[in-house]
Amino acid sequence: MERMAALQSRPWVFAHARVIHDVFVLAGLSLVSLALWSASAQAAQPDHPSLAYTYPSHTLTLAASCAVCHGTNGHSASGMLGLAGMPAAQFISKLQAYRAGSLPATVMHQHARGLTETEIQALAQYFSAQSPGKTVLEPQPQALEQDHD
Amino acid sequence: MVGAGFAGATLAKYLRLWSNYGVEVIVVEQNRQFISCPLSNLVLGGSRELSSLTFGYDMLQRHHGIQWVHDQVTAIDPERRKLTLLRGELSYDRLVLAPGVDFDYSAWPELAEASARADLPHAWKAGPQTQLLRKQLEAMPDGGVFAISIPKAPFRCPPGPYERICQVAHYLKQHKPKSKIIVLDANPDIIAKKPLFSRAWQELYPGLIDYRPNSSVLHVQAAQHKLETEFEQISADVINLIPPQLAGKVAQMAGLNNVDSRWCKVDFRSYASSLAPEIHVLGDAIFSPQPKSAHIATSHAHVCANAIVALLRGEAPDPEPVFANTCYSFVSDDAAMHVANVYRYDAAKELMVTMEGGGLSEAASTLEGTYALSWARNIWSDTLT
């Protein structure tokens, strides 16, 4: 139920996704029709008229780098501190304290010292704008198929 | 997108996200399951099952509308912008390759046939070989010898062999304490996290690990379980031969492995190949001074996804991308340590360079063990959902 709720909170999943698990199985496509299908997929216009995104790519790359420990857009899957919705001033003062060495850390001082002031501020804005409390999805473990390369 | 490891799966997701679902993404992946190399050494140590590192791609496909083709690429035609697959053809506007690494057995003609090395798993791609190596360790007698051969750098996951030695030692110490590990390292020294690994070996596994630098394996007698270096011949009950590596087969097929005929040179602002600007290469297959890690692979994907969106808009990609790497290694079943750095594009050097301030853990700890598991759960969630 939690997972369904999480999905429903993301209306874009249904609004824009085109679900094709395996085009061959689904459509039973032959070699020729696959080529045609591929061509038509390319000819299709984007769902959105504009490719505009709110944040500069520099910030998106950096924020995504944080995701590896802190979760997508700061929504953490584990006990690790989530960054989504953290007030910008709090984010900035934490990162500055890590840089100065006044806040104990195992790893964050090493990351904070590699960033510029401007980058820290941009990340603070980015994460403060994410709504906190989203249920985070995790992939489920499964038995290994022995034909794996 | 050819290949859906950490780099490829991340590219597919973030290209959809950052184009506001405006770019059609088709993934071609030959395996039905994703198996995490990070944490897979713990399977050898006995504290994890491989199934706990094995996942499907269904959530990623469904949540982001990524079109998925379970097949294998057999040819790439850059002029016609077409891929030939076992079961059909695909055309593309932009092609991204994340083929991982391929293994080079050419130094050992006696192992040219796959059947000749069936008993010598590299286990350097998590999967059936990891399970085989674990079974061999379980079958090894107390008092036996485990030999591991480490190739010259660069290779996938520079701390990986040394973490593996910790994990095998952890298992042997508990269950087969009279046994020994012989490390034949082709490098002149431990190449990653040296002070931390040296300390772990001394403190946790005294007398168990016999480390021999500058030791390339010259000949292999698989049936007799023997290895020969320039200096000596070694008999071992279990042999973990990790071969030298190069860019994965699809990159070789496209002829993009133009650095030492092994790795692919790319522009670090877009990951476009230096030989074919409309083909991007990500992950372990590229030539780069950064470690070939999962976190770095996802960072390549982030920069590349942003660059593709910018290029489709007719804009220039970010001229100075910045990203981080955090890489944990387990020294036992519950204690870990890390190396972390921030990297920034340097236009004069045309490389990502290391920023001041990064470095290693002070010491391995169980606190960092919990952070390492947390890292894994978040990177799996980010990459696969």
Coordinates of C-alpha atoms in Angstrom, one line a residue:
Chain A
M1 CA 0.0 0.0 0.0
E2 CA 2.8 2.3 0.9
R3 CA 4.3 1.8 -2.5
M4 CA 1.0 2.5 -4.3
A5 CA 0.6 5.7 -2.3
A6 CA 4.1 6.8 -3.3
L7 CA 3.3 6.2 -6.9
Q8 CA 0.0 8.1 -6.8
S9 CA 1.8 11.1 -5.2
R10 CA 3.8 11.3 -8.5
P11 CA 1.1 11.9 -11.1
W12 CA 3.7 12.4 -13.9
V13 CA 4.4 8.7 -13.6
F14 CA 1.1 8.0 -15.3
A15 CA 0.7 11.2 -17.2
H16 CA 3.9 10.9 -19.3
A17 CA 5.3 7.5 -19.0
R18 CA 5.1 5.1 -22.0
V19 CA 5.4 1.7 -20.6
I20 CA 7.1 -0.8 -22.8
H21 CA 8.8 -3.6 -20.9
D22 CA 10.2 -5.4 -23.8
V23 CA 9.1 -4.2 -27.2
F24 CA 9.7 -7.6 -28.8
V25 CA 7.5 -9.5 -26.5
L26 CA 4.8 -6.9 -26.2
A27 CA 4.3 -6.2 -29.8
G28 CA 5.7 -9.4 -31.3
L29 CA 7.7 -7.2 -33.7
S30 CA 9.6 -8.5 -36.6
L31 CA 12.9 -7.1 -37.7
V32 CA 11.3 -4.8 -40.2
S33 CA 8.5 -3.6 -38.0
L34 CA 10.9 -3.0 -35.2
A35 CA 12.8 -0.7 -37.5
L36 CA 9.6 1.1 -38.4
W37 CA 8.6 1.3 -34.7
S38 CA 11.9 2.8 -33.9
A39 CA 11.5 5.4 -36.6
S40 CA 8.1 6.3 -35.5
A41 CA 9.3 6.6 -31.8
Q42 CA 11.8 9.2 -33.0
A43 CA 9.3 11.1 -35.1
A44 CA 7.0 11.5 -32.1
Q45 CA 7.0 15.0 -30.6
P46 CA 8.0 15.4 -27.0
D47 CA 5.1 15.3 -24.5
H48 CA 6.3 18.8 -23.3
P49 CA 6.7 21.6 -25.7
S50 CA 9.8 22.9 -23.9
L51 CA 12.8 21.1 -22.5
A52 CA 13.2 23.8 -19.9
Y53 CA 14.2 22.8 -16.4
T54 CA 14.2 25.1 -13.4
Y55 CA 17.8 24.6 -12.3
P56 CA 21.1 25.1 -14.1
S57 CA 22.7 21.8 -15.2
H58 CA 25.7 22.5 -12.9
T59 CA 23.5 22.4 -9.9
L60 CA 21.6 19.3 -11.1
T61 CA 24.8 17.3 -11.6
L62 CA 26.0 18.3 -8.1
A63 CA 22.7 17.6 -6.4
A64 CA 22.5 14.2 -8.1
S65 CA 26.0 13.4 -6.9
C66 CA 24.7 13.9 -3.3
A67 CA 21.9 11.5 -4.1
V68 CA 24.2 8.5 -3.9
C69 CA 24.2 8.8 -0.1
H70 CA 21.3 11.1 0.6
G71 CA 18.7 9.7 -1.9
T72 CA 17.2 11.1 -5.1
N73 CA 16.5 14.8 -4.6
G74 CA 17.5 14.4 -1.0
H75 CA 14.8 11.7 -0.2
S76 CA 16.9 9.1 1.7
A77 CA 16.0 5.4 1.5
S78 CA 17.9 4.6 4.6
G79 CA 18.8 6.1 8.0
M80 CA 21.1 8.6 6.2
L81 CA 20.1 12.2 6.7
G82 CA 17.6 13.3 4.1
L83 CA 18.2 16.7 2.5
A84 CA 14.8 17.3 1.0
G85 CA 13.2 20.3 2.5
M86 CA 16.2 21.3 4.7
P87 CA 16.1 25.1 5.2
A88 CA 18.7 26.7 3.1
A89 CA 20.3 28.6 6.0
Q90 CA 20.7 25.3 7.9
F91 CA 22.3 23.6 4.9
I92 CA 24.7 26.4 4.4
S93 CA 25.8 26.6 8.0
K94 CA 26.3 22.8 8.2
L95 CA 28.4 22.8 5.1
Q96 CA 30.4 25.7 6.3
A97 CA 31.0 24.0 9.7
Y98 CA 32.2 20.9 7.9
R99 CA 34.6 23.0 5.9
A100 CA 35.9 24.7 9.0
G101 CA 36.2 21.4 10.8
S102 CA 34.0 22.6 13.7
L103 CA 31.3 19.9 13.0
P104 CA 32.6 16.4 13.4
A105 CA 32.3 14.2 10.3
T106 CA 33.6 11.0 8.8
V107 CA 33.3 12.2 5.2
M108 CA 31.3 15.4 4.8
H109 CA 34.3 17.7 5.6
Q110 CA 36.0 16.1 2.6
H111 CA 33.1 16.9 0.3
A112 CA 32.4 20.4 1.7
R113 CA 36.0 21.5 1.1
G114 CA 35.8 20.7 -2.6
L115 CA 32.8 23.0 -3.3
T116 CA 32.7 26.7 -3.9
E117 CA 30.5 29.1 -1.8
T118 CA 28.3 29.6 -4.8
E119 CA 27.8 25.8 -5.2
I120 CA 26.9 25.4 -1.6
Q121 CA 24.3 28.1 -1.9
A122 CA 22.9 26.6 -5.1
L123 CA 22.6 23.2 -3.4
A124 CA 21.0 24.8 -0.4
Q125 CA 18.3 26.4 -2.6
Y126 CA 17.8 23.2 -4.5
F127 CA 17.3 20.9 -1.5
S128 CA 15.2 23.4 0.4
A129 CA 12.8 23.5 -2.5
Q130 CA 12.2 19.7 -2.4
S131 CA 9.1 18.7 -0.4
P132 CA 10.2 16.5 2.5
G133 CA 8.6 13.3 3.6
K134 CA 8.1 11.4 0.3
T135 CA 8.1 7.6 0.6
V136 CA 11.3 6.3 -1.0
L137 CA 11.1 3.3 -3.3
E138 CA 13.7 0.6 -3.2
P139 CA 14.3 -2.2 -5.7
Q140 CA 13.5 -5.6 -4.3
P141 CA 16.1 -8.4 -4.0
Q142 CA 15.5 -11.4 -6.2
A143 CA 17.1 -14.8 -6.9
L144 CA 19.8 -14.8 -9.5
E145 CA 19.1 -16.3 -12.9
Q146 CA 22.0 -18.4 -13.9
D147 CA 22.1 -17.2 -17.5
H148 CA 23.4 -13.8 -16.3
D149 CA 26.6 -12.9 -18.2
Chain B
M1 CA 21.4 3.6 -24.3
V2 CA 23.4 0.4 -24.6
G3 CA 24.2 -1.2 -21.2
A4 CA 22.3 -0.7 -17.9
G5 CA 24.8 -0.9 -15.1
F6 CA 25.2 2.0 -12.7
A7 CA 26.1 4.4 -15.6
G8 CA 23.6 3.3 -18.2
A9 CA 20.6 2.9 -15.9
T10 CA 21.3 6.3 -14.3
L11 CA 21.6 8.0 -17.7
A12 CA 18.3 6.5 -18.8
K13 CA 16.5 7.8 -15.7
Y14 CA 18.0 11.3 -15.6
L15 CA 17.8 11.9 -19.3
R16 CA 14.0 11.3 -18.9
L17 CA 13.8 13.5 -15.7
W18 CA 15.9 16.4 -16.9
S19 CA 14.2 16.6 -20.3
N20 CA 10.8 16.7 -18.6
Y21 CA 10.1 13.4 -20.2
G22 CA 10.7 15.0 -23.6
V23 CA 13.4 12.7 -24.8
E24 CA 12.6 9.1 -25.8
V25 CA 15.0 6.7 -24.2
I26 CA 15.5 3.2 -25.4
V27 CA 17.7 0.9 -23.3
V28 CA 19.4 -2.1 -24.8
E29 CA 20.6 -4.5 -22.1
Q30 CA 21.6 -8.1 -22.5
N31 CA 20.9 -9.2 -18.9
R32 CA 17.5 -9.3 -17.3
Q33 CA 18.8 -8.5 -13.9
F34 CA 21.0 -5.9 -12.3
I35 CA 23.6 -7.3 -9.9
S36 CA 25.5 -4.8 -7.7
C37 CA 29.3 -5.2 -7.7
P38 CA 29.4 -2.9 -4.6
L39 CA 29.0 -5.2 -1.6
S40 CA 29.6 -8.4 -3.7
N41 CA 32.9 -9.0 -1.9
L42 CA 30.8 -9.6 1.2
V43 CA 29.4 -12.7 -0.5
L44 CA 32.9 -14.1 -0.5
G45 CA 33.3 -13.2 3.2
G46 CA 30.0 -15.1 3.9
S47 CA 28.0 -12.2 5.4
R48 CA 25.8 -11.6 2.4
E49 CA 23.9 -13.6 -0.2
L50 CA 24.2 -12.6 -3.8
S51 CA 20.4 -12.5 -4.1
S52 CA 20.4 -9.5 -1.7
L53 CA 22.4 -7.6 -4.5
T54 CA 20.3 -8.8 -7.4
F55 CA 17.4 -6.6 -8.6
G56 CA 15.0 -6.2 -11.6
Y57 CA 14.7 -3.2 -13.9
D58 CA 10.9 -3.1 -13.7
M59 CA 10.5 -0.1 -11.4
L60 CA 13.0 2.0 -13.4
Q61 CA 11.2 1.2 -16.7
R62 CA 7.7 1.8 -15.3
H63 CA 8.3 5.0 -13.3
H64 CA 10.2 6.8 -16.1
G65 CA 8.6 5.4 -19.2
I66 CA 11.9 4.0 -20.4
Q67 CA 11.6 1.7 -23.4
W68 CA 13.5 -1.5 -22.8
V69 CA 15.0 -4.0 -25.3
H70 CA 16.4 -7.2 -23.8
D71 CA 18.9 -8.0 -26.5
Q72 CA 22.6 -7.9 -27.5
V73 CA 24.2 -5.4 -29.9
T74 CA 26.1 -7.1 -32.7
A75 CA 27.0 -4.1 -34.9
I76 CA 27.0 -0.3 -34.8
D77 CA 26.7 1.8 -37.9
P78 CA 27.5 5.4 -36.9
E79 CA 26.9 6.7 -40.4
R80 CA 23.4 5.4 -40.7
R81 CA 22.9 5.8 -36.9
K82 CA 21.8 2.2 -36.6
L83 CA 22.3 -0.6 -34.1
T84 CA 22.1 -4.2 -35.2
L85 CA 20.8 -6.5 -32.5
L86 CA 20.4 -10.3 -32.4
R87 CA 16.7 -9.8 -33.1
G88 CA 16.4 -6.6 -35.1
E89 CA 17.6 -3.1 -35.7
L90 CA 17.3 0.2 -33.9
S91 CA 18.0 3.7 -35.2
Y92 CA 18.9 6.6 -33.0
D93 CA 19.6 10.3 -32.9
R94 CA 22.2 10.0 -30.1
L95 CA 23.9 6.9 -28.9
V96 CA 25.2 6.3 -25.4
L97 CA 27.4 3.3 -24.6
A98 CA 28.1 2.1 -21.0
P99 CA 29.5 -1.3 -21.7
G100 CA 31.6 -1.7 -18.5
V101 CA 34.8 -3.6 -18.8
D102 CA 35.9 -6.6 -20.9
F103 CA 38.6 -9.0 -19.7
D104 CA 41.9 -9.5 -21.5
Y105 CA 43.3 -13.1 -21.3
S106 CA 45.8 -12.5 -24.1
A107 CA 48.8 -12.8 -21.7
W108 CA 47.9 -16.5 -21.1
P109 CA 47.4 -18.3 -24.4
E110 CA 46.7 -21.5 -22.3
L111 CA 43.5 -19.8 -21.2
A112 CA 42.3 -18.6 -24.6
E113 CA 39.3 -21.0 -24.5
A114 CA 36.6 -20.1 -21.9
S115 CA 36.5 -23.8 -20.9
A116 CA 40.2 -23.6 -19.9
R117 CA 39.4 -21.0 -17.3
A118 CA 36.1 -22.3 -16.1
D119 CA 37.7 -23.2 -12.8
L120 CA 39.4 -19.8 -12.4
P121 CA 36.7 -17.3 -11.8
H122 CA 37.6 -13.6 -11.9
A123 CA 34.3 -12.7 -10.1
W124 CA 35.0 -9.2 -11.2
K125 CA 31.5 -8.8 -12.5
A126 CA 29.1 -9.8 -9.7
G127 CA 27.1 -12.8 -10.7
P128 CA 27.5 -16.6 -11.2
Q129 CA 31.3 -16.3 -10.9
T130 CA 30.9 -14.7 -7.4
Q131 CA 28.9 -17.7 -6.4
L132 CA 31.5 -20.1 -7.9
L133 CA 34.4 -18.5 -6.1
R134 CA 32.4 -18.6 -2.8
K135 CA 31.8 -22.4 -3.4
Q136 CA 35.5 -22.9 -4.0
L137 CA 36.3 -21.2 -0.8
E138 CA 33.8 -23.3 1.1
A139 CA 35.3 -26.5 -0.4
M140 CA 38.9 -25.5 0.4
P141 CA 40.5 -27.5 3.2
D142 CA 41.7 -25.8 6.4
G143 CA 45.4 -25.2 5.8
G144 CA 44.8 -24.5 2.1
V145 CA 46.0 -21.6 -0.1
F146 CA 43.9 -19.0 -1.7
A147 CA 45.8 -17.1 -4.4
I148 CA 44.6 -13.9 -5.9
S149 CA 46.2 -12.2 -8.9
I150 CA 45.7 -8.4 -9.3
P151 CA 46.3 -6.8 -12.7
K152 CA 48.2 -3.6 -13.4
A153 CA 46.1 -0.5 -12.9
P154 CA 43.8 0.8 -14.3
F155 CA 41.0 -1.6 -13.7
R156 CA 37.4 -1.6 -12.4
C157 CA 37.2 -0.7 -8.6
P158 CA 40.8 0.0 -7.6
P159 CA 40.3 -0.9 -3.9
G160 CA 38.2 -4.0 -4.8
P161 CA 41.0 -6.6 -4.8
Y162 CA 42.3 -5.4 -1.4
E163 CA 38.7 -5.4 0.0
R164 CA 38.3 -8.9 -1.3
I165 CA 41.5 -10.0 0.5
C166 CA 39.9 -8.7 3.7
Q167 CA 36.7 -10.6 3.1
V168 CA 38.4 -13.9 2.2
A169 CA 40.6 -13.4 5.3
H170 CA 37.5 -12.8 7.4
Y171 CA 36.0 -16.1 6.3
L172 CA 39.2 -18.1 6.6
K173 CA 40.0 -16.7 10.1
Q174 CA 36.7 -18.0 11.4
H175 CA 36.4 -21.3 9.5
K176 CA 39.8 -22.3 8.2
P177 CA 42.4 -20.5 10.4
K178 CA 45.4 -22.6 9.2
S179 CA 44.9 -21.4 5.7
K180 CA 46.9 -18.7 3.8
I181 CA 46.2 -16.0 1.2
I182 CA 48.9 -15.3 -1.3
V183 CA 48.5 -12.0 -3.1
L184 CA 50.2 -11.6 -6.5
D185 CA 49.9 -7.9 -7.2
A186 CA 51.2 -6.8 -10.6
N187 CA 51.5 -3.3 -9.2
P188 CA 54.5 -2.1 -7.2
D189 CA 52.3 -1.5 -4.1
I190 CA 48.7 -1.5 -2.9
I191 CA 47.1 1.0 -5.2
A192 CA 44.1 2.3 -3.2
K193 CA 43.5 3.1 0.5
K194 CA 46.9 1.7 1.3
P195 CA 47.4 2.7 5.0
L196 CA 43.9 1.5 5.8
F197 CA 44.2 -1.8 4.1
S198 CA 47.7 -2.4 5.6
R199 CA 46.4 -1.7 9.0
A200 CA 43.4 -3.9 8.6
W201 CA 45.5 -6.8 7.4
Q202 CA 47.9 -6.4 10.3
E203 CA 45.4 -5.9 13.1
L204 CA 42.5 -8.1 12.0
Y205 CA 44.2 -10.9 10.0
P206 CA 47.8 -11.2 11.3
G207 CA 49.9 -13.9 9.6
L208 CA 47.1 -14.8 7.1
I209 CA 48.0 -12.6 4.2
D210 CA 51.3 -12.9 2.2
Y211 CA 51.5 -9.8 -0.1
R212 CA 53.9 -9.9 -3.0
P213 CA 54.2 -6.7 -5.1
N214 CA 55.5 -6.5 -8.7
S215 CA 54.2 -10.1 -9.3
S216 CA 52.6 -10.5 -12.7
V217 CA 51.3 -14.0 -13.4
L218 CA 53.2 -15.2 -16.5
H219 CA 51.8 -18.7 -16.9
V220 CA 48.8 -20.6 -15.6
Q221 CA 48.4 -24.4 -15.2
A222 CA 44.7 -24.5 -14.5
A223 CA 44.4 -28.3 -14.1
Q224 CA 47.4 -28.4 -11.7
H225 CA 46.2 -25.3 -9.8
K226 CA 49.6 -23.6 -10.4
L227 CA 50.7 -20.1 -11.2
E228 CA 54.1 -18.9 -12.4
T229 CA 55.5 -15.4 -11.9
E230 CA 58.9 -14.1 -13.0
F231 CA 60.3 -15.2 -9.6
E232 CA 58.5 -18.3 -8.5
Q233 CA 55.9 -21.0 -9.0
I234 CA 52.9 -21.1 -6.6
S235 CA 50.4 -23.9 -5.9
A236 CA 47.0 -22.9 -4.6
D237 CA 43.8 -24.6 -3.8
V238 CA 41.7 -21.7 -5.0
I239 CA 42.9 -19.3 -7.7
N240 CA 41.2 -15.9 -8.2
L241 CA 42.7 -14.7 -11.4
I242 CA 41.6 -11.1 -12.1
P243 CA 42.7 -10.3 -15.7
P244 CA 43.8 -7.0 -17.1
Q245 CA 40.8 -5.0 -18.4
L246 CA 39.6 -2.8 -21.3
A247 CA 36.5 -1.1 -22.4
G248 CA 33.5 -3.4 -22.9
K249 CA 32.8 -5.2 -26.2
V250 CA 30.3 -2.7 -27.6
A251 CA 32.9 0.1 -27.3
Q252 CA 35.4 -2.1 -29.1
M253 CA 32.8 -2.9 -31.7
A254 CA 32.4 0.8 -32.4
G255 CA 36.2 1.3 -32.5
L256 CA 36.1 3.9 -29.7
N257 CA 38.8 2.4 -27.4
N258 CA 41.5 4.8 -28.7
V259 CA 43.7 5.1 -25.5
D260 CA 46.2 2.2 -25.5
S261 CA 43.6 0.3 -27.5
R262 CA 41.9 -0.2 -24.1
W263 CA 39.9 2.8 -23.0
C264 CA 37.7 5.4 -24.7
K265 CA 38.8 9.0 -24.8
V266 CA 35.8 11.4 -24.2
D267 CA 35.1 15.1 -23.6
F268 CA 34.4 15.3 -19.9
R269 CA 31.8 18.0 -20.4
S270 CA 29.5 15.7 -22.5
Y271 CA 31.2 12.3 -22.5
A272 CA 31.1 12.5 -26.3
S273 CA 33.7 10.2 -27.8
S274 CA 36.8 12.0 -29.2
L275 CA 36.2 9.9 -32.4
A276 CA 32.5 10.3 -32.8
P277 CA 30.7 13.3 -31.3
E278 CA 27.2 11.8 -31.5
I279 CA 28.3 8.8 -29.5
H280 CA 28.8 9.2 -25.8
V281 CA 30.7 6.7 -23.6
L282 CA 30.2 6.4 -19.8
G283 CA 31.4 4.5 -16.8
D284 CA 34.3 2.1 -16.5
A285 CA 35.0 2.0 -20.2
I286 CA 36.4 5.5 -20.5
F287 CA 40.0 6.8 -20.1
S288 CA 40.1 8.9 -16.9
P289 CA 42.3 9.6 -14.0
Q290 CA 39.4 9.0 -11.6
P291 CA 38.7 5.6 -10.1
K292 CA 36.3 3.3 -11.9
S293 CA 33.7 3.3 -9.2
A294 CA 29.9 3.1 -9.2
H295 CA 29.5 6.6 -7.8
I296 CA 31.8 8.0 -10.6
A297 CA 29.9 6.0 -13.2
T298 CA 26.6 7.6 -12.1
S299 CA 28.3 11.0 -12.1
H300 CA 29.4 10.5 -15.8
A301 CA 25.7 9.8 -16.5
H302 CA 24.5 13.0 -14.8
V303 CA 26.9 15.2 -16.7
C304 CA 26.1 13.3 -20.0
A305 CA 22.3 13.6 -19.4
N306 CA 22.6 17.3 -18.8
A307 CA 24.8 17.7 -21.8
I308 CA 22.4 15.8 -24.1
V309 CA 19.5 18.0 -22.9
A310 CA 21.6 21.1 -23.5
L311 CA 22.7 20.0 -27.0
L312 CA 19.1 19.2 -28.0
R313 CA 18.1 22.7 -26.9
G314 CA 21.0 24.1 -29.0
E315 CA 22.9 25.2 -26.0
A316 CA 26.5 24.5 -24.8
P317 CA 26.9 21.9 -22.0
D318 CA 28.0 23.1 -18.5
P319 CA 31.6 24.2 -19.2
E320 CA 32.9 23.2 -15.7
P321 CA 31.0 20.2 -14.3
V322 CA 31.7 19.2 -10.7
F323 CA 30.9 15.9 -9.0
A324 CA 32.0 13.8 -6.0
N325 CA 33.1 10.3 -5.3
T326 CA 32.5 8.3 -2.1
C327 CA 33.8 4.8 -2.2
Y328 CA 33.5 2.5 0.8
S329 CA 35.4 -0.7 1.4
F330 CA 34.6 -3.3 4.0
V331 CA 37.5 -4.7 6.1
S332 CA 35.3 -7.2 7.9
D333 CA 31.6 -8.1 8.0
D334 CA 30.7 -4.8 9.7
A335 CA 33.5 -2.3 9.6
A336 CA 34.2 -0.1 6.6
M337 CA 36.3 2.9 5.5
H338 CA 36.2 5.3 2.6
V339 CA 38.0 7.5 0.1
A340 CA 36.1 10.7 -0.9
N341 CA 37.0 13.4 -3.3
V342 CA 35.4 16.2 -5.3
Y343 CA 36.4 16.5 -9.0
R344 CA 36.1 19.6 -11.2
Y345 CA 36.7 20.0 -14.9
D346 CA 39.9 21.8 -15.8
A347 CA 39.7 23.3 -19.3
A348 CA 43.5 23.7 -19.7
K349 CA 44.1 20.1 -18.8
E350 CA 40.9 18.8 -20.5
L351 CA 40.5 16.5 -17.5
M352 CA 38.5 16.3 -14.3
V353 CA 41.0 17.3 -11.5
T354 CA 40.9 16.5 -7.8
M355 CA 39.9 19.4 -5.5
E356 CA 41.8 20.0 -2.2
G357 CA 40.3 18.6 1.0
G358 CA 39.4 15.0 0.0
G359 CA 40.9 11.9 1.3
L360 CA 40.6 8.7 3.4
S361 CA 38.9 7.7 6.6
E362 CA 41.0 8.0 9.7
A363 CA 40.3 4.4 10.4
A364 CA 37.8 1.7 9.5
S365 CA 34.8 1.6 11.9
T366 CA 31.4 0.0 12.3
L367 CA 29.8 3.5 12.0
E368 CA 31.2 3.7 8.5
G369 CA 30.0 0.2 8.0
T370 CA 26.4 1.4 8.5
Y371 CA 27.1 4.4 6.2
A372 CA 28.4 2.1 3.5
L373 CA 25.2 0.0 3.7
S374 CA 23.2 3.2 3.6
W375 CA 25.2 4.4 0.5
A376 CA 24.3 1.1 -1.2
R377 CA 20.6 1.4 -0.5
N378 CA 20.5 4.9 -1.7
I379 CA 22.5 4.4 -4.9
W380 CA 20.4 1.3 -5.7
S381 CA 17.2 3.3 -5.1
D382 CA 18.5 6.2 -7.2
T383 CA 19.7 4.0 -10.0
L384 CA 16.9 1.5 -10.2
T385 CA 13.6 3.2 -9.3

